[in-house]
Amino acid sequence: MAQNVYDNQEFFKGYIQLPRQVRGLDGTPEWQDLRALIPSPKGTNFLDLGCGFGWVCRWARDEGAQSVLGVDVSENMLSKAYGFPADPCVTYVQADLETYELPLDKYDIVFSSLTLHYLKALPELISRIYRSLVPGGTLVFSVEHPIFTAPRNAKFVEDSEGQTIWPLDSYLSDSPRTTNWLAEGVIKQHRTIATYVTILLEAGFTLSGIIEWGPSLEQIKESPQWADERKRPPFLLMKATKGISS
């Protein structure tokens, strides 16, 4: 079963104070780049895996999706999603993505934001996503960048010259990493960029977009606390497509 840190009350108390939860997509700095990777949702069946508060579900519906399903393992997350005005075309399901079964040839777009790096059985899920997409369908997702997840002690340090650096180590070792982020003992699955690409290709996808995301200079002017994020990318954004003849 996937680790469900979001129903840890200590974790969740800190999590709901993050700008991306207080302000939604307006407080999600990588959203503009993610959105550019997503095909128009108009008229589509849209699936959001790890939907959280349902921000992207509601966005997809506002953009014209004919049906939207959000899936999340966390009761706390879904309680927040249900707190927004109901829409009969937007539904939510509580489920473990490690084992959640998806219907065949159902979805035009599958989306996931900062969720897949928590999952052990990612290759199996990606294969299920591939089968659930209609021919020509698209998967768009973000994860914490492997440079971010690799270190045993994931925080900036000062070198001998007083410069702030990111202490990269064990990058090539695909394995769990335990961090103390908002709560103790949060487990993330570190994978290299090559591993993510290989998982997609072996499932049958064509890689059609990749962004090693960092804040723009304009964003840093607006939010100076993001300046160090230019020294290493915090997020990896990927887009993969299923062939028309699949």
mmCIF file of C-alpha atoms in Angstrom:
data_model
loop_
_atom_site.group_PDB
_atom_site.id
_atom_site.type_symbol
_atom_site.label_atom_id
_atom_site.label_comp_id
_atom_site.label_asym_id
_atom_site.label_seq_id
_atom_site.Cartn_x
_atom_site.Cartn_y
_atom_site.Cartn_z
ATOM 1 C CA MET A 1 0.000 0.000 0.000
ATOM 2 C CA ALA A 2 1.206 3.522 -0.781
ATOM 3 C CA GLN A 3 2.356 5.530 2.230
ATOM 4 C CA ASN A 4 -0.454 7.864 3.203
ATOM 5 C CA VAL A 5 1.312 10.747 4.927
ATOM 6 C CA TYR A 6 -1.560 13.108 4.197
ATOM 7 C CA ASP A 7 -3.772 11.482 6.826
ATOM 8 C CA ASN A 8 -1.042 12.048 9.401
ATOM 9 C CA GLN A 9 -2.519 15.005 11.269
ATOM 10 C CA GLU A 10 0.870 16.556 12.052
ATOM 11 C CA PHE A 11 1.829 16.421 8.380
ATOM 12 C CA PHE A 12 -1.532 17.646 7.136
ATOM 13 C CA LYS A 13 -1.568 20.593 9.515
ATOM 14 C CA GLY A 14 1.624 21.875 7.878
ATOM 15 C CA TYR A 15 0.632 20.838 4.368
ATOM 16 C CA ILE A 16 -2.591 22.856 4.221
ATOM 17 C CA GLN A 17 -0.573 26.003 4.960
ATOM 18 C CA LEU A 18 1.551 25.666 1.818
ATOM 19 C CA PRO A 19 0.838 28.347 -0.818
ATOM 20 C CA ARG A 20 -0.285 25.740 -3.393
ATOM 21 C CA GLN A 21 -3.046 24.655 -1.016
ATOM 22 C CA VAL A 22 -3.981 28.101 0.261
ATOM 23 C CA ARG A 23 -4.069 29.695 -3.209
ATOM 24 C CA GLY A 24 -4.601 26.646 -5.408
ATOM 25 C CA LEU A 25 -3.161 26.780 -8.914
ATOM 26 C CA ASP A 26 -2.300 30.469 -8.470
ATOM 27 C CA GLY A 27 0.050 29.383 -5.699
ATOM 28 C CA THR A 28 1.601 26.548 -7.715
ATOM 29 C CA PRO A 29 4.697 28.036 -9.365
ATOM 30 C CA GLU A 30 5.184 25.236 -11.920
ATOM 31 C CA TRP A 31 1.541 25.248 -12.997
ATOM 32 C CA GLN A 32 1.968 27.456 -16.079
ATOM 33 C CA ASP A 33 4.543 25.041 -17.506
ATOM 34 C CA LEU A 34 2.478 21.997 -16.574
ATOM 35 C CA ARG A 35 -0.621 23.496 -18.136
ATOM 36 C CA ALA A 36 1.289 24.081 -21.379
ATOM 37 C CA LEU A 37 1.930 20.330 -21.588
ATOM 38 C CA ILE A 38 -1.743 19.378 -21.149
ATOM 39 C CA PRO A 39 -3.875 19.160 -24.312
ATOM 40 C CA SER A 40 -7.149 21.065 -24.280
ATOM 41 C CA PRO A 41 -9.506 19.286 -21.869
ATOM 42 C CA LYS A 42 -12.562 20.377 -23.863
ATOM 43 C CA GLY A 43 -14.821 17.399 -24.504
ATOM 44 C CA THR A 44 -12.448 14.925 -22.849
ATOM 45 C CA ASN A 45 -12.609 12.291 -20.145
ATOM 46 C CA PHE A 46 -10.008 13.551 -17.681
ATOM 47 C CA LEU A 47 -8.369 11.570 -14.866
ATOM 48 C CA ASP A 48 -6.330 13.126 -12.042
ATOM 49 C CA LEU A 49 -4.278 10.637 -10.002
ATOM 50 C CA GLY A 50 -3.368 12.039 -6.604
ATOM 51 C CA CYS A 51 -5.914 14.807 -7.001
ATOM 52 C CA GLY A 52 -5.544 16.287 -3.524
ATOM 53 C CA PHE A 53 -7.941 19.182 -3.011
ATOM 54 C CA GLY A 54 -9.227 18.798 -6.588
ATOM 55 C CA TRP A 55 -7.733 22.028 -7.977
ATOM 56 C CA VAL A 56 -6.837 20.511 -11.364
ATOM 57 C CA CYS A 57 -10.095 18.535 -11.513
ATOM 58 C CA ARG A 58 -12.072 21.750 -11.267
ATOM 59 C CA TRP A 59 -9.766 23.483 -13.740
ATOM 60 C CA ALA A 60 -10.280 20.689 -16.293
ATOM 61 C CA ARG A 61 -14.035 20.926 -15.884
ATOM 62 C CA ASP A 62 -13.921 24.724 -16.273
ATOM 63 C CA GLU A 63 -11.928 24.140 -19.482
ATOM 64 C CA GLY A 64 -14.737 21.972 -20.895
ATOM 65 C CA ALA A 65 -13.940 18.383 -19.891
ATOM 66 C CA GLN A 66 -17.076 16.284 -20.208
ATOM 67 C CA SER A 67 -16.149 14.111 -17.226
ATOM 68 C CA VAL A 68 -13.466 14.368 -14.546
ATOM 69 C CA LEU A 69 -12.408 11.747 -12.013
ATOM 70 C CA GLY A 70 -10.053 12.558 -9.153
ATOM 71 C CA VAL A 71 -8.412 9.733 -7.222
ATOM 72 C CA ASP A 72 -6.533 10.102 -3.938
ATOM 73 C CA VAL A 73 -5.517 7.784 -1.112
ATOM 74 C CA SER A 74 -6.103 10.449 1.534
ATOM 75 C CA GLU A 75 -9.392 10.988 3.309
ATOM 76 C CA ASN A 76 -8.150 14.392 4.474
ATOM 77 C CA MET A 77 -7.407 15.479 0.905
ATOM 78 C CA LEU A 78 -10.751 14.361 -0.452
ATOM 79 C CA SER A 79 -12.647 16.000 2.408
ATOM 80 C CA LYS A 80 -11.166 19.304 1.197
ATOM 81 C CA ALA A 81 -12.115 18.506 -2.419
ATOM 82 C CA TYR A 82 -15.695 17.758 -1.386
ATOM 83 C CA GLY A 83 -15.814 21.111 0.380
ATOM 84 C CA PHE A 84 -15.973 22.956 -2.949
ATOM 85 C CA PRO A 85 -19.249 23.385 -4.866
ATOM 86 C CA ALA A 86 -20.392 20.078 -6.348
ATOM 87 C CA ASP A 87 -20.430 19.400 -10.083
ATOM 88 C CA PRO A 88 -22.175 16.247 -11.370
ATOM 89 C CA CYS A 89 -19.418 15.838 -13.957
ATOM 90 C CA VAL A 90 -16.636 15.844 -11.343
ATOM 91 C CA THR A 91 -16.336 12.820 -9.072
ATOM 92 C CA TYR A 92 -13.781 11.674 -6.504
ATOM 93 C CA VAL A 93 -12.658 8.225 -5.383
ATOM 94 C CA GLN A 94 -10.507 7.256 -2.417
ATOM 95 C CA ALA A 95 -8.090 4.559 -3.549
ATOM 96 C CA ASP A 96 -4.498 3.340 -3.330
ATOM 97 C CA LEU A 97 -2.749 4.084 -6.632
ATOM 98 C CA GLU A 98 -0.393 1.143 -6.081
ATOM 99 C CA THR A 99 -3.280 -1.222 -6.834
ATOM 100 C CA TYR A 100 -6.101 0.913 -8.284
ATOM 101 C CA GLU A 101 -7.551 -0.684 -11.414
ATOM 102 C CA LEU A 102 -8.356 1.567 -14.361
ATOM 103 C CA PRO A 103 -10.893 0.908 -17.123
ATOM 104 C CA LEU A 104 -9.549 0.131 -20.585
ATOM 105 C CA ASP A 105 -9.578 2.780 -23.356
ATOM 106 C CA LYS A 106 -11.480 5.284 -21.236
ATOM 107 C CA TYR A 107 -9.485 8.487 -20.735
ATOM 108 C CA ASP A 108 -8.221 11.126 -23.121
ATOM 109 C CA ILE A 109 -5.956 12.767 -20.541
ATOM 110 C CA VAL A 110 -4.372 11.368 -17.390
ATOM 111 C CA PHE A 111 -2.709 13.875 -15.080
ATOM 112 C CA SER A 112 -0.724 13.577 -11.863
ATOM 113 C CA SER A 113 1.015 16.249 -9.813
ATOM 114 C CA LEU A 114 3.759 15.477 -7.278
ATOM 115 C CA THR A 115 2.378 12.032 -6.456
ATOM 116 C CA LEU A 116 4.196 9.343 -8.419
ATOM 117 C CA HIS A 117 7.484 9.652 -6.506
ATOM 118 C CA TYR A 118 5.701 8.176 -3.470
ATOM 119 C CA LEU A 119 4.820 4.925 -5.278
ATOM 120 C CA LYS A 120 6.867 1.729 -5.231
ATOM 121 C CA ALA A 121 4.967 -0.029 -8.019
ATOM 122 C CA LEU A 122 5.237 2.803 -10.537
ATOM 123 C CA PRO A 123 5.942 0.650 -13.634
ATOM 124 C CA GLU A 124 2.734 -1.298 -13.013
ATOM 125 C CA LEU A 125 0.702 1.892 -12.615
ATOM 126 C CA ILE A 126 2.172 3.420 -15.777
ATOM 127 C CA SER A 127 1.211 0.281 -17.705
ATOM 128 C CA ARG A 128 -2.342 0.512 -16.362
ATOM 129 C CA ILE A 129 -2.468 4.193 -17.323
ATOM 130 C CA TYR A 130 -1.325 3.335 -20.841
ATOM 131 C CA ARG A 131 -4.097 0.754 -21.226
ATOM 132 C CA SER A 132 -6.670 3.171 -19.806
ATOM 133 C CA LEU A 133 -5.899 5.859 -22.379
ATOM 134 C CA VAL A 134 -7.670 5.983 -25.712
ATOM 135 C CA PRO A 135 -5.410 5.886 -28.798
ATOM 136 C CA GLY A 136 -3.747 9.277 -29.052
ATOM 137 C CA GLY A 137 -4.307 9.914 -25.337
ATOM 138 C CA THR A 138 -1.879 11.840 -23.159
ATOM 139 C CA LEU A 139 -0.228 11.393 -19.767
ATOM 140 C CA VAL A 140 1.162 14.521 -18.099
ATOM 141 C CA PHE A 141 2.776 14.380 -14.674
ATOM 142 C CA SER A 142 5.185 16.062 -12.313
ATOM 143 C CA VAL A 143 7.449 14.518 -9.693
ATOM 144 C CA GLU A 144 10.137 15.828 -7.434
ATOM 145 C CA HIS A 145 13.246 16.060 -9.583
ATOM 146 C CA PRO A 146 15.694 13.177 -9.069
ATOM 147 C CA ILE A 147 18.407 15.682 -8.138
ATOM 148 C CA PHE A 148 16.061 16.792 -5.359
ATOM 149 C CA THR A 149 15.217 13.284 -4.124
ATOM 150 C CA ALA A 150 18.706 11.742 -4.390
ATOM 151 C CA PRO A 151 20.528 13.131 -1.306
ATOM 152 C CA ARG A 152 20.269 11.361 2.014
ATOM 153 C CA ASN A 153 20.129 14.809 3.638
ATOM 154 C CA ALA A 154 18.049 16.832 1.219
ATOM 155 C CA LYS A 155 18.865 20.428 2.083
ATOM 156 C CA PHE A 156 21.234 23.126 0.899
ATOM 157 C CA VAL A 157 24.597 23.380 2.635
ATOM 158 C CA GLU A 158 27.524 25.802 2.511
ATOM 159 C CA ASP A 159 30.765 24.717 0.867
ATOM 160 C CA SER A 160 34.274 25.696 1.986
ATOM 161 C CA GLU A 161 33.955 28.981 0.080
ATOM 162 C CA GLY A 162 30.702 29.927 1.756
ATOM 163 C CA GLN A 163 28.607 29.204 -1.330
ATOM 164 C CA THR A 164 25.200 27.545 -0.993
ATOM 165 C CA ILE A 165 25.224 24.196 -2.813
ATOM 166 C CA TRP A 166 23.014 21.119 -3.152
ATOM 167 C CA PRO A 167 24.766 17.956 -1.831
ATOM 168 C CA LEU A 168 24.037 15.437 -4.560
ATOM 169 C CA ASP A 169 24.875 11.844 -3.705
ATOM 170 C CA SER A 170 23.738 8.311 -4.584
ATOM 171 C CA TYR A 171 21.988 9.650 -7.689
ATOM 172 C CA LEU A 172 22.237 6.352 -9.587
ATOM 173 C CA SER A 173 20.763 4.302 -6.766
ATOM 174 C CA ASP A 174 17.026 3.872 -7.420
ATOM 175 C CA SER A 175 15.742 3.275 -3.905
ATOM 176 C CA PRO A 176 13.574 4.723 -1.133
ATOM 177 C CA ARG A 177 14.644 7.894 0.633
ATOM 178 C CA THR A 178 13.327 8.782 4.086
ATOM 179 C CA THR A 179 12.956 12.487 4.804
ATOM 180 C CA ASN A 180 11.559 14.654 7.565
ATOM 181 C CA TRP A 181 9.324 16.975 5.545
ATOM 182 C CA LEU A 182 6.456 18.416 7.616
ATOM 183 C CA ALA A 183 6.590 15.161 9.631
ATOM 184 C CA GLU A 184 9.156 12.519 10.408
ATOM 185 C CA GLY A 185 9.617 9.412 8.283
ATOM 186 C CA VAL A 186 8.187 10.530 4.926
ATOM 187 C CA ILE A 187 9.278 7.955 2.330
ATOM 188 C CA LYS A 188 9.880 8.937 -1.290
ATOM 189 C CA GLN A 189 11.001 6.662 -4.117
ATOM 190 C CA HIS A 190 14.098 8.062 -5.784
ATOM 191 C CA ARG A 191 14.409 7.284 -9.504
ATOM 192 C CA THR A 192 16.796 8.715 -12.068
ATOM 193 C CA ILE A 193 15.516 10.586 -15.110
ATOM 194 C CA ALA A 194 16.570 7.581 -17.201
ATOM 195 C CA THR A 195 14.423 5.313 -15.023
ATOM 196 C CA TYR A 196 11.345 7.493 -15.518
ATOM 197 C CA VAL A 197 11.929 7.569 -19.281
ATOM 198 C CA THR A 198 12.485 3.807 -19.445
ATOM 199 C CA ILE A 199 9.287 3.092 -17.495
ATOM 200 C CA LEU A 200 7.313 5.201 -19.978
ATOM 201 C CA LEU A 201 8.922 3.648 -23.060
ATOM 202 C CA GLU A 202 8.531 0.084 -21.802
ATOM 203 C CA ALA A 203 4.818 0.719 -21.220
ATOM 204 C CA GLY A 204 4.467 1.748 -24.872
ATOM 205 C CA PHE A 205 4.432 5.531 -24.530
ATOM 206 C CA THR A 206 6.191 8.052 -26.736
ATOM 207 C CA LEU A 207 7.958 10.735 -24.715
ATOM 208 C CA SER A 208 6.732 14.051 -26.079
ATOM 209 C CA GLY A 209 7.789 16.610 -23.487
ATOM 210 C CA ILE A 210 10.155 17.025 -20.562
ATOM 211 C CA ILE A 211 10.922 20.062 -18.394
ATOM 212 C CA GLU A 212 13.452 20.269 -15.592
ATOM 213 C CA TRP A 213 11.531 22.974 -13.814
ATOM 214 C CA GLY A 214 12.954 25.874 -11.881
ATOM 215 C CA PRO A 215 11.500 29.307 -11.156
ATOM 216 C CA SER A 216 11.880 32.024 -13.754
ATOM 217 C CA LEU A 217 13.751 35.210 -12.962
ATOM 218 C CA GLU A 218 10.409 37.002 -12.946
ATOM 219 C CA GLN A 219 9.041 34.555 -10.370
ATOM 220 C CA ILE A 220 12.111 35.101 -8.202
ATOM 221 C CA LYS A 221 11.534 38.851 -8.309
ATOM 222 C CA GLU A 222 8.012 38.231 -7.017
ATOM 223 C CA SER A 223 9.094 35.541 -4.521
ATOM 224 C CA PRO A 224 12.768 36.014 -3.558
ATOM 225 C CA GLN A 225 12.660 32.909 -1.334
ATOM 226 C CA TRP A 226 12.711 30.860 -4.557
ATOM 227 C CA ALA A 227 16.193 32.098 -5.549
ATOM 228 C CA ASP A 228 18.068 28.979 -4.394
ATOM 229 C CA GLU A 229 15.714 26.804 -6.469
ATOM 230 C CA ARG A 230 17.608 27.999 -9.558
ATOM 231 C CA LYS A 231 20.650 26.106 -8.275
ATOM 232 C CA ARG A 232 18.981 22.742 -8.822
ATOM 233 C CA PRO A 233 15.569 21.899 -10.340
ATOM 234 C CA PRO A 234 12.956 20.975 -7.720
ATOM 235 C CA PHE A 235 10.517 19.380 -10.164
ATOM 236 C CA LEU A 236 10.537 17.177 -13.254
ATOM 237 C CA LEU A 237 7.579 17.603 -15.650
ATOM 238 C CA MET A 238 6.904 14.960 -18.289
ATOM 239 C CA LYS A 239 4.450 14.409 -21.122
ATOM 240 C CA ALA A 240 3.927 11.056 -22.842
ATOM 241 C CA THR A 241 1.488 10.030 -25.550
ATOM 242 C CA LYS A 242 -0.155 6.811 -26.640
ATOM 243 C CA GLY A 243 0.047 6.080 -30.351
ATOM 244 C CA ILE A 244 -3.004 6.497 -32.573
ATOM 245 C CA SER A 245 -2.732 2.888 -33.751
ATOM 246 C CA SER A 246 -2.326 1.424 -30.255
#
